[in-house]
Every structure is written in structure tokens, then in C-alpha cells.
Amino acid sequence: MHARTESDVLVVGGGIIGLVTAWRAALRGLRTAVADPEPGGGAARVAAGMLAAVTELHYGEETLLGLNLASARRYPDFVAELADATGQDVGYRACGTLAVALDADDRAHLRELHALQTRCGLQSEWLSGRECRRLEPMLAPGVRGGLRVDGDHQVDPRRLADALVTACERAGVVFHRSWAERLTVVRDRAAGAVLAGGTEAAADQVVLAGGSLSGRLDGVPEEVLPPVRPVKGQVLRLTVPPAYAPFLSRTVRAVVRGSHVYLVPRENGELVVGATSEELGWDTTVTAGGVYELLRDAHELVPGLTELPLTETRAGLRPGSPDNAPLLGATALPGLLLATGHYRNGVLLTPVTGDVMAEVLATGVLPEEARPFSPRRFSSVRQEQPA
Ligand code: GLY
């Protein structure tokens, strides 16, 4: 006979989105479990941790901007609460960001971005190349101008993931350290999952929070399967020796020949350089070409970077959705909810995702700010369902 466990909420996936959902749900008094062989793993082990609501604004994503800004505003209180709960510091750094242009095309692109930011009422200041270099002396002499965005900060996603595991443990979340293999559906309602090894993890509500893997759980009816896909990102980590510090004082980024490159300096000397964006399915190979392109573009931006030790190369998978925005809340299958599809913004959206998911799990009502992100916007039966 197989073992059986029971909870109010089963979260499938223990990356930062699953963990924050579980932590916040447990704080609301829900008996919560997480299924993941390695809680605290996933894309956050690779991500740079930019909280770049303003510098990563894209045309057509103004609705997403609202959620991104709401989450960015929550960050200081969120990390303070996490530190209180765990005694762990997650490396939140209110350092700001400088987005620079290296040639006339980049400059035109940045001017367009500045106009969009201004239309959206965002704080962003145009600087000359000389003003950029005054702020960041390691920048290349050829920098043609830039945008100073003092509100786009950073956090260390690995420390964030580790702290969320501790917070969950302390809040009484149960960890099933195995994969969920199959959603259990009883009388047209999600009722838990069967875990690797056969344990039946029964739950009143199931949250699918498996990042790019969220669309692959067996047993989920086709019409509610989340339309997420993996988007590969290769990321490098370098180390700034104490003698070179401060190498950069804020995040520096640019679009070089159409590719985004960013350099995120941590207080502990780590310098994260990212990221490629590749639609290659489940491939997580670090390639010579990917490393070459990142180093080439980063070197154009900050030539002195090639002196630094290269300490790590890694690739992760962003959970992309058809409109680049997350899927949050109930699906058309009663008892099954989603917290996935965060694409480029998983770290940024962690605080608001936790709050939104805890609210909908505890009350059944999706908060106003999350309504545009209901999974039902992609459901073929959506039109036939009452709102
Ligand atoms: N938000 C950074 C990235 O997706 O590479």
C-alpha cells in the first residue's frame, strides 16, 4: 500500500515562486506542502537578481509594468520580514542601474526607451557619455550616453532561495523531496499529486509552480496546461578582487548589436554577467559561443573586466509565456491554481506573487492587481466561463 499525506495546499515546484507561495500560504494558517527534489533550486540559482522594472520595460508590457512596480515597492519590507523570520540576509542592494549606449543605434534605442519610460511616468534621467563615466569610471571611453535609473535595484537570488527554504521550514511547510509525477483529479477537481515513489500527496488545492517545467505534469487536462516554454539564459560569474574594488557601484547594462548584456556587482565581490536568450527547448549546455558573446559584449562596455577571474558559467531556463507575463491564480479546473510563466521577472515578482497567491488560496479571490494575469486569459474555454 502507498503512503498518503494530506494538506490544505500542495505546491508543485520549490523554486523561489513555489517557496514564496508556500511560505505566505503557511503564514495564513494553511497546512502547506511543497513537492520538489531540491527545494531552493531552479532558475534562481542562475539568475542575476536585477529588480529592473524600469530598465527592462518593453513596448506592449505596460500592464505587466504595474505588477513589476508593485513588487519592486514591496521588496524592502519583504526582505526585512524574511530576515526577521530566518536571520538570513538576502543581499538586497538599493544600488540603482545605468543603461548605456555604445554606438548611434544603441543610443537611438535608449532614447526610445527613455521616451516610453517618461510616458509611463517612470524616473529615468538621460546622461551624456561623460556623465556616465563620471558615475562609473570603469566604463569604456566610447560610451555615447545613458539612462540613470536610481530605482532599479538587485537582490542575490541564491540567498533569496535559501532564505525562503528556511522561512518555509520555520512556518511549518512540509517538504516532499521528490518530483510530483501526476496530478490527482477526483470528480473533476484537483485533489493532490502522486509523487515519485508512489506517495499520494492529497491536498484541497494544488499550485503548479514548476517554472519552465510547469506544462509537463502528467494528469493535467490539456485545456488548463500552462502555455510555458523554456527560454535558455547563459550567465557568467566573475570575482572582483578587493584590490580592484569598487569595480562598479551599480548595475550596468546595454544592448550591444541587439543583445542585452548586464553586469550586476554584489557587495561580496561577485560580478554577474548575463544573459543570452535562446529558444532551444530543454538544453542547458553552456556553450563556447554563449560565453564568448557575453564576454565580448561585456568587454566592450567595461574593458577592464577581462582582468577578473571567471569563477562560474551556468545556464538556466526562464519560464516564458505567450505574453511574457505570469499566470497567477485559479484555472478552469477547480482546485488547480498556477504561479508560473514569470519569464524575465521571476526574482522581481517574488514578493507580489507570494501575496497574491496566499490571498487567492486563503479566500478564493484573486486580488485586483493580479486579475490581468489570470491563467484563464489563455484558456480556450475562457469565454464560456463566468468571470
Ligand atoms: N531579467 C534578466 C533576464 O531575464 O536575463
PDB file of N, CA, C and O in Angstrom, residues 1 10 25 30 43 130 170 182 189 210 276 295 314 338 340 365 368:
ATOM      1  N   MET A   1       0.832  -1.193   0.000  1.00  0.00           N
ATOM      2  CA  MET A   1       0.000   0.000   0.000  1.00  0.00           C
ATOM      3  C   MET A   1       0.877   1.258   0.000  1.00  0.00           C
ATOM      4  O   MET A   1       1.907   1.304   0.678  1.00  0.00           O
ATOM      5  N   LEU A  10      -0.944  21.920  -1.752  1.00  0.00           N
ATOM      6  CA  LEU A  10       0.281  21.277  -2.244  1.00  0.00           C
ATOM      7  C   LEU A  10       0.855  22.173  -3.335  1.00  0.00           C
ATOM      8  O   LEU A  10       0.178  22.456  -4.334  1.00  0.00           O
ATOM      9  N   ALA A  25       1.369  31.196   2.181  1.00  0.00           N
ATOM     10  CA  ALA A  25       0.152  30.409   2.472  1.00  0.00           C
ATOM     11  C   ALA A  25       0.202  29.872   3.905  1.00  0.00           C
ATOM     12  O   ALA A  25      -0.798  29.908   4.638  1.00  0.00           O
ATOM     13  N   LEU A  30      -2.681  28.046   6.453  1.00  0.00           N
ATOM     14  CA  LEU A  30      -2.982  26.876   5.630  1.00  0.00           C
ATOM     15  C   LEU A  30      -1.898  25.813   5.827  1.00  0.00           C
ATOM     16  O   LEU A  30      -0.704  26.139   5.841  1.00  0.00           O
ATOM     17  N   ALA A  43      15.683  28.125 -11.619  1.00  0.00           N
ATOM     18  CA  ALA A  43      16.270  29.249 -12.363  1.00  0.00           C
ATOM     19  C   ALA A  43      16.931  30.285 -11.449  1.00  0.00           C
ATOM     20  O   ALA A  43      17.848  30.996 -11.878  1.00  0.00           O
ATOM     21  N   ARG A 130      30.053  61.376 -20.920  1.00  0.00           N
ATOM     22  CA  ARG A 130      30.969  61.825 -19.865  1.00  0.00           C
ATOM     23  C   ARG A 130      30.330  61.679 -18.479  1.00  0.00           C
ATOM     24  O   ARG A 130      30.969  61.251 -17.523  1.00  0.00           O
ATOM     25  N   ARG A 170      10.446  27.041   8.952  1.00  0.00           N
ATOM     26  CA  ARG A 170      10.044  27.630  10.241  1.00  0.00           C
ATOM     27  C   ARG A 170       8.547  27.893  10.316  1.00  0.00           C
ATOM     28  O   ARG A 170       7.982  27.967  11.406  1.00  0.00           O
ATOM     29  N   ARG A 182       2.270  13.029 -11.148  1.00  0.00           N
ATOM     30  CA  ARG A 182       0.950  13.051 -11.772  1.00  0.00           C
ATOM     31  C   ARG A 182      -0.046  13.797 -10.897  1.00  0.00           C
ATOM     32  O   ARG A 182      -0.119  13.562  -9.681  1.00  0.00           O
ATOM     33  N   ARG A 189     -12.013  17.559  -9.981  1.00  0.00           N
ATOM     34  CA  ARG A 189     -11.362  18.532  -9.106  1.00  0.00           C
ATOM     35  C   ARG A 189      -9.945  18.049  -8.798  1.00  0.00           C
ATOM     36  O   ARG A 189      -9.748  16.854  -8.530  1.00  0.00           O
ATOM     37  N   GLY A 210       6.094  25.166 -11.197  1.00  0.00           N
ATOM     38  CA  GLY A 210       7.295  24.426 -11.609  1.00  0.00           C
ATOM     39  C   GLY A 210       8.151  25.159 -12.628  1.00  0.00           C
ATOM     40  O   GLY A 210       8.915  24.519 -13.360  1.00  0.00           O
ATOM     41  N   THR A 276      22.346  35.355 -22.187  1.00  0.00           N
ATOM     42  CA  THR A 276      21.847  35.024 -23.524  1.00  0.00           C
ATOM     43  C   THR A 276      20.341  34.787 -23.434  1.00  0.00           C
ATOM     44  O   THR A 276      19.789  34.611 -22.343  1.00  0.00           O
ATOM     45  N   LEU A 295      31.164  37.710 -22.967  1.00  0.00           N
ATOM     46  CA  LEU A 295      32.420  38.372 -22.598  1.00  0.00           C
ATOM     47  C   LEU A 295      32.766  39.469 -23.609  1.00  0.00           C
ATOM     48  O   LEU A 295      33.229  40.551 -23.224  1.00  0.00           O
ATOM     49  N   ARG A 314      27.100  29.165 -16.234  1.00  0.00           N
ATOM     50  CA  ARG A 314      25.912  28.337 -15.985  1.00  0.00           C
ATOM     51  C   ARG A 314      24.775  28.750 -16.915  1.00  0.00           C
ATOM     52  O   ARG A 314      24.725  29.903 -17.351  1.00  0.00           O
ATOM     53  N   LEU A 338      -2.286  28.211 -10.674  1.00  0.00           N
ATOM     54  CA  LEU A 338      -0.966  28.367 -11.286  1.00  0.00           C
ATOM     55  C   LEU A 338      -0.218  29.546 -10.664  1.00  0.00           C
ATOM     56  O   LEU A 338      -0.825  30.558 -10.302  1.00  0.00           O
ATOM     57  N   THR A 340       3.180  30.639 -12.326  1.00  0.00           N
ATOM     58  CA  THR A 340       4.256  30.290 -13.248  1.00  0.00           C
ATOM     59  C   THR A 340       4.299  31.300 -14.403  1.00  0.00           C
ATOM     60  O   THR A 340       3.535  32.269 -14.416  1.00  0.00           O
ATOM     61  N   VAL A 365     -10.350  34.546  -3.700  1.00  0.00           N
ATOM     62  CA  VAL A 365     -10.483  35.765  -4.509  1.00  0.00           C
ATOM     63  C   VAL A 365      -9.097  36.230  -4.960  1.00  0.00           C
ATOM     64  O   VAL A 365      -8.199  36.440  -4.137  1.00  0.00           O
ATOM     65  N   GLU A 368      -7.164  42.358  -6.983  1.00  0.00           N
ATOM     66  CA  GLU A 368      -7.361  43.225  -8.152  1.00  0.00           C
ATOM     67  C   GLU A 368      -6.102  43.345  -9.015  1.00  0.00           C
ATOM     68  O   GLU A 368      -6.146  43.226 -10.240  1.00  0.00           O
TER      69      GLU A 368
END
